[in-house]
Coordinates of C-alpha atoms in Angstrom, one line a residue:
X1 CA -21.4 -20.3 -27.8
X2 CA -20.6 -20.1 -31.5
X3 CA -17.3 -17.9 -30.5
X4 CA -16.1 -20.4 -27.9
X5 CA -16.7 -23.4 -30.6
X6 CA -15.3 -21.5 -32.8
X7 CA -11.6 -21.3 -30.5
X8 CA -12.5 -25.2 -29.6
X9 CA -12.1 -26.0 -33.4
X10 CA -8.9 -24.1 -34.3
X11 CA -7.6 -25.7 -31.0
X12 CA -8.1 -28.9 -32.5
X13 CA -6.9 -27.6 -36.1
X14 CA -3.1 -27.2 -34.0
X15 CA -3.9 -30.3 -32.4
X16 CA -4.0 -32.1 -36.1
X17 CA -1.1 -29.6 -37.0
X18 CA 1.2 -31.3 -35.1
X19 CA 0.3 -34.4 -34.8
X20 CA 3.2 -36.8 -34.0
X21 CA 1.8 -40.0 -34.6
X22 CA 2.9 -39.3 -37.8
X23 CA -0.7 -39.2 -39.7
X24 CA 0.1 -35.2 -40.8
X25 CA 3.3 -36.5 -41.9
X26 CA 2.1 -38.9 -44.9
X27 CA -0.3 -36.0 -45.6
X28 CA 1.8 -33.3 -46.5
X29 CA 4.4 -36.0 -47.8
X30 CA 1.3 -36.8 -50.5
X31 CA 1.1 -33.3 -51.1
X32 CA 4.2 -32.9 -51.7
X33 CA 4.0 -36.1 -54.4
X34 CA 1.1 -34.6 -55.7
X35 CA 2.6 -31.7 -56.4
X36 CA 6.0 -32.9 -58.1
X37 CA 3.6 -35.2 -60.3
X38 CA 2.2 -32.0 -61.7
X39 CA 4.8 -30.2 -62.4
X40 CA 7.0 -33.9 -64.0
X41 CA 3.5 -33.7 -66.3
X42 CA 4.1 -31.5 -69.3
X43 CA 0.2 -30.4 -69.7
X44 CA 0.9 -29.0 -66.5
X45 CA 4.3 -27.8 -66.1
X46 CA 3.8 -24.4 -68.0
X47 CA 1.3 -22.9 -65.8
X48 CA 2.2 -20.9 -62.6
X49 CA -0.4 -22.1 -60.4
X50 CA 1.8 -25.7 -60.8
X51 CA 4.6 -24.3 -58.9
X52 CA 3.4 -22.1 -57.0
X53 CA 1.1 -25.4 -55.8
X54 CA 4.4 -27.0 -55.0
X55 CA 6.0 -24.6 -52.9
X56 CA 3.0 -24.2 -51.1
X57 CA 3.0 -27.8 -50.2
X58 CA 6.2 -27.8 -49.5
X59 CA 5.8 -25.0 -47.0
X60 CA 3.5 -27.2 -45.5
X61 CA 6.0 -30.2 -45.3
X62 CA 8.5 -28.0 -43.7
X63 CA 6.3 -26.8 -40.9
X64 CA 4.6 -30.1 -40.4
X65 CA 6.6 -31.2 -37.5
X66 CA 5.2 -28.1 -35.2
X67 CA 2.4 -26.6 -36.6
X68 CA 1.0 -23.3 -35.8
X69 CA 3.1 -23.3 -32.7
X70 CA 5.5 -19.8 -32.9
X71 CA 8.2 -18.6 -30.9
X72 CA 7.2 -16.5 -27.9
X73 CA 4.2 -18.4 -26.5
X74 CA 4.0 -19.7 -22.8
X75 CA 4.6 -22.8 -22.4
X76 CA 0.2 -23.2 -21.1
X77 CA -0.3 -21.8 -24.7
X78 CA 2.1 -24.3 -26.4
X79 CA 0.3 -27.2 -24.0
X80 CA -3.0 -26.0 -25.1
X81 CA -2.0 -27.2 -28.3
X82 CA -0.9 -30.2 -27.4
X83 CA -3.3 -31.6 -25.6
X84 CA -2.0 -34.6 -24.1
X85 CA 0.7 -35.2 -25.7
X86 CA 3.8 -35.6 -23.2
X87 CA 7.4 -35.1 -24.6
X88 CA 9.4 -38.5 -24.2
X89 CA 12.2 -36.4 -22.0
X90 CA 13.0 -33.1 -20.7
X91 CA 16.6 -32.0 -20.7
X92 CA 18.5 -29.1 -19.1
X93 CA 20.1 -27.1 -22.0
X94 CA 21.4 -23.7 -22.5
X95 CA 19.8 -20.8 -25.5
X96 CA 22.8 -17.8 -26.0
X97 CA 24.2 -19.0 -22.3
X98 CA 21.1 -18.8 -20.7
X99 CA 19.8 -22.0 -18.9
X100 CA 16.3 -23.2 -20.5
X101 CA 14.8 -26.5 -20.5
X102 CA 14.1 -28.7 -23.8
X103 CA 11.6 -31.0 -24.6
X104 CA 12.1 -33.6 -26.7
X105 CA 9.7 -34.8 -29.4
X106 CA 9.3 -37.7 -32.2
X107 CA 9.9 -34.7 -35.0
X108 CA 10.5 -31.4 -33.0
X109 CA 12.7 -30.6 -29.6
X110 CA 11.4 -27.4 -27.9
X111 CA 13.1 -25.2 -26.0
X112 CA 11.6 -22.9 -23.4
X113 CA 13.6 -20.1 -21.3
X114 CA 13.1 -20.1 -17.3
X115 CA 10.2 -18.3 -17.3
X116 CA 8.2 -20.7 -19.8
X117 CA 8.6 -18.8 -23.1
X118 CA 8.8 -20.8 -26.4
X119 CA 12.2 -19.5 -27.6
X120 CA 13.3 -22.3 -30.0
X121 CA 11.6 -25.1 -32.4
X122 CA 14.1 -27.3 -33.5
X123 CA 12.6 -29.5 -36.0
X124 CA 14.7 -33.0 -35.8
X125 CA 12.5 -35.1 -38.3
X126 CA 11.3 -33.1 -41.5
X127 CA 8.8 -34.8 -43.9
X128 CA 10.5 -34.0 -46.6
X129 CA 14.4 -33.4 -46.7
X130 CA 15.4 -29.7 -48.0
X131 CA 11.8 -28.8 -48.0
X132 CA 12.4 -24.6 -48.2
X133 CA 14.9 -24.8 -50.8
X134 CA 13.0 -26.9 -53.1
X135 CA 9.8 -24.2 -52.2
X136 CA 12.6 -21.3 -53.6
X137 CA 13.1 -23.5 -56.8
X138 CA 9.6 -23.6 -57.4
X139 CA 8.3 -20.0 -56.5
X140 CA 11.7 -19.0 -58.7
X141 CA 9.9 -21.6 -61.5
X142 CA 6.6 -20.2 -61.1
X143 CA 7.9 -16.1 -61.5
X144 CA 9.4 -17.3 -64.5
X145 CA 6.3 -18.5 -66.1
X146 CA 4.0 -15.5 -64.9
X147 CA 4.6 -13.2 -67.6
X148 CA 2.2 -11.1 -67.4
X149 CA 2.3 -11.0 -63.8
X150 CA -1.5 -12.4 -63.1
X151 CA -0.8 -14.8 -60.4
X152 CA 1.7 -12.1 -58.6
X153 CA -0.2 -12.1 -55.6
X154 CA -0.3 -15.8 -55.2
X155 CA 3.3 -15.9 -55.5
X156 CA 4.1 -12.9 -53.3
X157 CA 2.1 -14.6 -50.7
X158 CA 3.9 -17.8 -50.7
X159 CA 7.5 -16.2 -50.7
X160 CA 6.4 -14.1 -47.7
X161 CA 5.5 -17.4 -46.2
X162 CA 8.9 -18.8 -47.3
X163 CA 10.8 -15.7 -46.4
X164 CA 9.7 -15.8 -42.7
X165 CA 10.6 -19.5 -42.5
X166 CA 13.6 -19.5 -43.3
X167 CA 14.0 -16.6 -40.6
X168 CA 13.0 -18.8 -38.4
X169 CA 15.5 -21.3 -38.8
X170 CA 17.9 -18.5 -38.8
X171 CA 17.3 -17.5 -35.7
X172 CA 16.9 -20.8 -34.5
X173 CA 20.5 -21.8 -35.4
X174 CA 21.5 -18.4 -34.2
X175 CA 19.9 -19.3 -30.7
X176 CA 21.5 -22.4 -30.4
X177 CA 25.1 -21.4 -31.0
X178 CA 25.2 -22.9 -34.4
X179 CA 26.4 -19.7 -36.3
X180 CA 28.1 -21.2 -39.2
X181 CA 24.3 -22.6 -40.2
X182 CA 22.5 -19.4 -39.3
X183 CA 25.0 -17.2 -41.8
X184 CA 23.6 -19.5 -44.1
X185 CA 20.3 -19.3 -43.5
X186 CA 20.4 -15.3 -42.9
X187 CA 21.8 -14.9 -46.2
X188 CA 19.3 -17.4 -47.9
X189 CA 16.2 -14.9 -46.7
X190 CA 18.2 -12.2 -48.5
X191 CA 18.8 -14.5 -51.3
X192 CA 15.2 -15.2 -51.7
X193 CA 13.6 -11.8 -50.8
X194 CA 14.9 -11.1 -54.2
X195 CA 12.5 -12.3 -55.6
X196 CA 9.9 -10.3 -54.5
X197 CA 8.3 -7.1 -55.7
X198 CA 6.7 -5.8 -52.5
X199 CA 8.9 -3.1 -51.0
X200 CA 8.7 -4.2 -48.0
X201 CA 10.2 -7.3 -48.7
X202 CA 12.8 -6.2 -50.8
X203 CA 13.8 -3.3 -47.8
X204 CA 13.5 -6.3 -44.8
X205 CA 15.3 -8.7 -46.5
X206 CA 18.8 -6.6 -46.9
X207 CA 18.4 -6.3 -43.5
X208 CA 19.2 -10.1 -43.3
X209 CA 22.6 -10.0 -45.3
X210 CA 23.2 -7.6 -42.2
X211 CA 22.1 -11.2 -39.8
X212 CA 24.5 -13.3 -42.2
X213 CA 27.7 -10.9 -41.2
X214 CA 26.6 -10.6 -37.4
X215 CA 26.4 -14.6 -37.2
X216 CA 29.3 -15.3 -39.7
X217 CA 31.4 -12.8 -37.6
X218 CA 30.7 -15.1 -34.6
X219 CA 31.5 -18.0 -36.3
X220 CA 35.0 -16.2 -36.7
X221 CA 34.6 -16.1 -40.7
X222 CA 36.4 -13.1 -40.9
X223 CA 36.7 -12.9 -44.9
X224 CA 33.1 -13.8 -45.5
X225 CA 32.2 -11.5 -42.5
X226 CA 33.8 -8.6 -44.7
X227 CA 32.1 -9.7 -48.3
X228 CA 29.1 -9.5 -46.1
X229 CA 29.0 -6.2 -44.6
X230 CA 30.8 -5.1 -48.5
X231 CA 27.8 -5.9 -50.0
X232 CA 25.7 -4.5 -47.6
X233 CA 27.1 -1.5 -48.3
X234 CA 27.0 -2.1 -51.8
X235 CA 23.0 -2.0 -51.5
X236 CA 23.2 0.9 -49.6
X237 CA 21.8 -0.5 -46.3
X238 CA 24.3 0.2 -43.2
X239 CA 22.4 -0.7 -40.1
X240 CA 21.0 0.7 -37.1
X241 CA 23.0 3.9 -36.0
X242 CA 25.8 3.0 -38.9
X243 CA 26.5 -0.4 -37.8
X244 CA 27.7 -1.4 -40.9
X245 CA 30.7 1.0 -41.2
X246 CA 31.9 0.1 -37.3
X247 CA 31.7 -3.6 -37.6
X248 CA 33.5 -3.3 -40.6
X249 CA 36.2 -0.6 -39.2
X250 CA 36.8 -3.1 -35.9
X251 CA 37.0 -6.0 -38.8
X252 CA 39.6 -4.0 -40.6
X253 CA 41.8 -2.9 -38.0
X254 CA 41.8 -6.7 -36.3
X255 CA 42.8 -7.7 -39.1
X256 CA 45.8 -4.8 -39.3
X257 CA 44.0 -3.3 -42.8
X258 CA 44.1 -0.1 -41.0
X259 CA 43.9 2.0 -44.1
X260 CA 40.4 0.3 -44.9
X261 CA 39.4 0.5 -41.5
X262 CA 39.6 4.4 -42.2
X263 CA 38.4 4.7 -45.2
X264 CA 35.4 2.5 -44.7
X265 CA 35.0 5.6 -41.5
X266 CA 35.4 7.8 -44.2
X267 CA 33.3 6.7 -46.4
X268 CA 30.2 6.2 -43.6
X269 CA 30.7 10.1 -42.6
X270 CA 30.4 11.0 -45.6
X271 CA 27.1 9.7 -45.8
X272 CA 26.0 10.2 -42.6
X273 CA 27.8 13.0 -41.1
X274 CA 25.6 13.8 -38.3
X275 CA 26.4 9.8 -37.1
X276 CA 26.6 9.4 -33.7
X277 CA 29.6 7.2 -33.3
X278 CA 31.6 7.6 -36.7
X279 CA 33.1 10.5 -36.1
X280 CA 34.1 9.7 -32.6
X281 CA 36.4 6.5 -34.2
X282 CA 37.4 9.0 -36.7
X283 CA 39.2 10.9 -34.2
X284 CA 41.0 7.3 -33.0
X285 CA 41.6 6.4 -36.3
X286 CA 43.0 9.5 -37.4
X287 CA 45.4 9.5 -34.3
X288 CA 46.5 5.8 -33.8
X289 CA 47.7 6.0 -37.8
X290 CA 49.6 9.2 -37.2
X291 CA 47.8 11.6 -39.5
X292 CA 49.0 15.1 -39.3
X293 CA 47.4 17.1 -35.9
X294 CA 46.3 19.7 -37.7
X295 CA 44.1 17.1 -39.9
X296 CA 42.8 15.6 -36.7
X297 CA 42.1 18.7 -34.8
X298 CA 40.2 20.1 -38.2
X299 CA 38.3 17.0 -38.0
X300 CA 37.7 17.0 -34.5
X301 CA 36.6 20.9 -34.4
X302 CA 33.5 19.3 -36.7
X303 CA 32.3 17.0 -34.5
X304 CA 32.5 19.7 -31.5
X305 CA 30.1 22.0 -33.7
X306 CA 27.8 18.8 -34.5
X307 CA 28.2 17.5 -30.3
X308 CA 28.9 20.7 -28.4
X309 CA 27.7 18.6 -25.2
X310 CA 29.7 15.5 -25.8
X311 CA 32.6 15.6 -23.9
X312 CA 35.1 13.3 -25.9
X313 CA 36.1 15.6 -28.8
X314 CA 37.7 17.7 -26.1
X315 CA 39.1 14.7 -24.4
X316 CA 40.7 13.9 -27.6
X317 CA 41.7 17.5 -28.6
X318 CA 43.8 17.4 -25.3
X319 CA 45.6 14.2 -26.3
X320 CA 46.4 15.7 -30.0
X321 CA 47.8 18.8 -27.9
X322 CA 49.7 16.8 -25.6
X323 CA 50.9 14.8 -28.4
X324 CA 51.9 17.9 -29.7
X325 CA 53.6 18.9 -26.1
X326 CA 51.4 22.2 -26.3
X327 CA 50.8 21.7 -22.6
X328 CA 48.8 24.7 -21.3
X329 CA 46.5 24.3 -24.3
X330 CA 45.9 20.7 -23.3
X331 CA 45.1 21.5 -19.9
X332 CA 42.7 24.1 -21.2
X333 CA 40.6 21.6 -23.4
X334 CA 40.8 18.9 -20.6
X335 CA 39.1 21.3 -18.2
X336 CA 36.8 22.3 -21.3
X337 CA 36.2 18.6 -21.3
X338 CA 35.6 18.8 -17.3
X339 CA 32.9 21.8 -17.9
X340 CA 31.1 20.3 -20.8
X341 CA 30.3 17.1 -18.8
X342 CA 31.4 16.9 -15.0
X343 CA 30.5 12.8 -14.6
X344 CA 32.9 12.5 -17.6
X345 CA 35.9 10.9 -15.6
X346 CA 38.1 10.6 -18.6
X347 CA 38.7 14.9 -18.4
X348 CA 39.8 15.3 -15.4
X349 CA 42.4 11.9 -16.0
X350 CA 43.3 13.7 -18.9
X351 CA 44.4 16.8 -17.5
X352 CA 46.4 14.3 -14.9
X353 CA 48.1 12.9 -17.4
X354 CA 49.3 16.4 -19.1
X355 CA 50.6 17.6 -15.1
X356 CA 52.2 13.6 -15.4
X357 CA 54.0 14.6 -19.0
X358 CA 55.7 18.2 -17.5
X359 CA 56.4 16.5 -14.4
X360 CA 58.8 13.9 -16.4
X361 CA 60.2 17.1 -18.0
X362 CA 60.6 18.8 -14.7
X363 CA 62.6 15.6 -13.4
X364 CA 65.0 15.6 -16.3
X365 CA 65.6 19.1 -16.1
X366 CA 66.5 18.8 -12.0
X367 CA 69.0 15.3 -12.9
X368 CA 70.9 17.7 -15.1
X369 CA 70.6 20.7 -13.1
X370 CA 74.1 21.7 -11.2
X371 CA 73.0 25.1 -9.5
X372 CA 71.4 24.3 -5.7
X373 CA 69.1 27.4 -6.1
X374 CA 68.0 26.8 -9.2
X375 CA 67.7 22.8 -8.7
X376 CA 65.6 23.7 -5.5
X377 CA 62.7 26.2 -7.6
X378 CA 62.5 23.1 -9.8
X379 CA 61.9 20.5 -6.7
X380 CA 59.3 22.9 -5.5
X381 CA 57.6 23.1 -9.2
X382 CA 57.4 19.4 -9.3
X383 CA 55.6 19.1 -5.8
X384 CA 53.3 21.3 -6.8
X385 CA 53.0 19.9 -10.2
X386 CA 52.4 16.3 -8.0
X387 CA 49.3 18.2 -6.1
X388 CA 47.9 19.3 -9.5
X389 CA 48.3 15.4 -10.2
X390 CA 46.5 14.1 -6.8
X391 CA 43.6 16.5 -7.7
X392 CA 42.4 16.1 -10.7
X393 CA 43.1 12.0 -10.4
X394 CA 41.0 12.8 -6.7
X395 CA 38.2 14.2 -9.3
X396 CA 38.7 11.7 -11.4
X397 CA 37.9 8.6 -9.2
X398 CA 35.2 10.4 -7.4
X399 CA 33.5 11.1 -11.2
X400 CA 34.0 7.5 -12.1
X401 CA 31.1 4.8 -11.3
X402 CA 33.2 1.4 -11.9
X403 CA 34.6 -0.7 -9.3
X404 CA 37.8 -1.6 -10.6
X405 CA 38.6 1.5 -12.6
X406 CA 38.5 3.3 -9.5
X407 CA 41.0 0.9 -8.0
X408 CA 43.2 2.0 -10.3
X409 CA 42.5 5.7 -10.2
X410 CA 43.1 5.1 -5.9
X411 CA 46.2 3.8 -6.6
X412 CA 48.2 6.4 -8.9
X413 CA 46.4 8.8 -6.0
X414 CA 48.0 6.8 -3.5
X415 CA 51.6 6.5 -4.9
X416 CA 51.4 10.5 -5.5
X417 CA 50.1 11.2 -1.9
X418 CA 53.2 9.1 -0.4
X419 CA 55.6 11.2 -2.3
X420 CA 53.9 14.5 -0.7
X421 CA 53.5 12.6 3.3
X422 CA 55.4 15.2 4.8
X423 CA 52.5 17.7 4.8
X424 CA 49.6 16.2 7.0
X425 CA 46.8 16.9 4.3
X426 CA 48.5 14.3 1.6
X427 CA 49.3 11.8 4.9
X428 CA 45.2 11.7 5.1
X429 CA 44.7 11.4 1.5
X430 CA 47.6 8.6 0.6
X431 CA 45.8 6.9 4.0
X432 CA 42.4 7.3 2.5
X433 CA 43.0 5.8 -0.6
X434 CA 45.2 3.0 0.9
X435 CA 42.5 2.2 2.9
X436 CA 40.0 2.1 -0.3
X437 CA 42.9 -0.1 -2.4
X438 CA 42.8 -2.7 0.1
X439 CA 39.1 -2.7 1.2
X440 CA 37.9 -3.3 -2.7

């Protein structure tokens, strides 16, 4: 009985919590008063417990309008809580794209997804206007005054408290396609993590300058999305799997800075060169600004030894050779690339595209070519240089698990089979793949 009681009483505790009649409201705003009357009163105004008192209450003004109510609870947790009380509409409104419904409150709309999970508080009536940023003032106050770090856990408490506020508006912001607003807020938690001690603090709360550039980067902030991810960088924190360095690489070559987009590469495999995607745009980078082969093929003979099962580095060790017009080594690597991983579509395209290159050749040479005999051997080359072509783009499609890439891969076998009709086998394949182009 005393257990059930117990869950009765914190029930109602929520209920009080958030209160819309507005009682809660002049409570915490008399706090708040309180509070500001202590730290205006000179007696007062030197001792930490002052300020930290005020950002405490303040903390407490902020959350006023919902409570103990938290993201993630169903919606017959959140109307346990409630008890009674009846939004004064519901709308139809939309959380990242995604349809959800909103219910609207004196102080606070909530948003629940489809399935009845709390995903967003949006507080529309605070008690007390800039409530977290006047809580950072005063915790900032109150670690001034604590020199000999006696009320340190106090004050670590209430910044944790602060900290995983203004997360919460962050996200919210985030959630409701307001990215301009959640940069801001990401970067506050950053901002004010720093004035912690515990580790895990400090460690979460570069994490957040990460948030800041994700949402500012949305928000199509481009130069502050770089100072961002800079200084993220700067702190030595690079995200998950090195997401730093890419961002900022994509962000750099958008913006046509393509030498920063490689060094900033550079720079994240030198620090993490067993990354799993790093050196992969390496190799792109390296080739799309023309560095020398042999630099590209050193760098990409790394990453095989680091990857020996990932099937790109030969993929792209066949372009630089066919680049290079070293076509039988190209071949070689694409069907290197073929072995390594057979559901890897791109080597057996690749090796297409090297039979495609000596085929052009082959067509020049027979345009220019005066001797019968010797303009005949070359027709019979190309044809079977053509076969060569419809194979490996036949392995190609049959390797490849999208819809519309192996349209395309149907057609260029299509248009190859037509040129070869005359021999019944390539009559069934150009009719085969016709018959797949216009059925999909």
């Amino acid at each position: 009985m005393k257990k059930v009681l117990t869950v009765i009483a914190a029930i109602a505790m929520l209920h009080t919590a958030f209160a819309q009649d507005g009682s809660n409201f002049e409570k915490v705003v008399k706090d708040v008063e309180k509070a500001q009357e202590a730290a205006a009163n000179p007696k007062k105004a030197d001792k930490p417990d002052t300020w930290i008192k005020l950002a405490g209450t303040l903390i407490d003004a902020y959350s006023a309008p919902f409570g103990q109510l938290r993201r993630g609870a169903s919606r017959t947790e959140t109307g346990l809580f409630l008890r009674g009380m009846t939004p004064s509409r519901t709308e139809d409104a939309t959380i990242m794209g995604a349809p959800c419904s909103k219910e609207v409150f004196s102080a606070v709309n909530l948003y629940y997804s489809q399935e009845g999970v709390l995903q967003v508080i949006e507080i529309t009536k605070p008690a007390v206007e800039n409530a977290l940023d006047k809580a950072a003032e005063a915790i900032a106050k109150a670690k001034e005054l604590d020199k000999d770090g006696k009320k340190s856990k106090n004050i670590e408490e209430t910044l944790a408290r602060l900290v995983d506020m203004i997360d919460g508006e962050a996200s919210n912001a985030y959630y409701l396609d307001q990215p301009v607003k959640s940069s801001e807020f990401f970067e506050k938690v950053f901002t004010v993590s720093r004035m912690s001690t515990d580790p895990n603090i400090l460690e979460t709360g570069v994490s957040y300058l990460f948030n800041a550039a994700i949402a500012s980067g949305a928000a199509k902030d481009t130069l502050r999305t770089a100072s961002l991810y800079e200084k993220c960088i700067d702190m030595g924190y690079y995200g998950t799997e090195d997401g730093v360095f890419i961002n900022l690489y994509y962000l750099y070559s958008g913006q046509k800075r393509y030498d920063d987009a490689l060094a900033v590469l550079q720079r994240g495999y030198e620090i993490n060169p067993e990354s799993k995607d790093i050196p992969t745009l390496l190799i792109d980078a390296y080739s799309n600004l023309g560095k020398d082969p042999k630099e590209v093929l050193a760098l990409i003979d790394k990453v095989q030894a680091m990857r020996p099962t990932d099937p790109y580095p030969f993929f792209a060790k066949g372009n630089i050779y066919l680049k290079m017009k070293e076509y039988d080594e190209a071949v070689n690597t694409f069907r290197e690339c073929q072995k390594v991983d057979p559901t890897y579509w791109w080597g057996f395209y690749g090796e297409a595209t090297v039979l495609e290159a000596v085929g052009n050749e082959l067509l020049e040479r027979a345009n220019t070519e005066m001797d019968n005999a010797k303009y005949e051997a070359i027709v019979v080359e190309f044809n079977e240089n053509v076969k060569g072509q419809v194979e490996a783009l036949s392995k190609a499609f049959g390797a490849c698990g999208d819809l519309a890439t192996k349209k395309e891969l149907a057609r260029l076998v299509k248009d190859l089979a037509f040129k070869l009709r005359a021999e019944e086998k390539y009559q069934a394949i150009y009719d085969e793949y016709k018959a797949f182009v216009e059925n999909n």
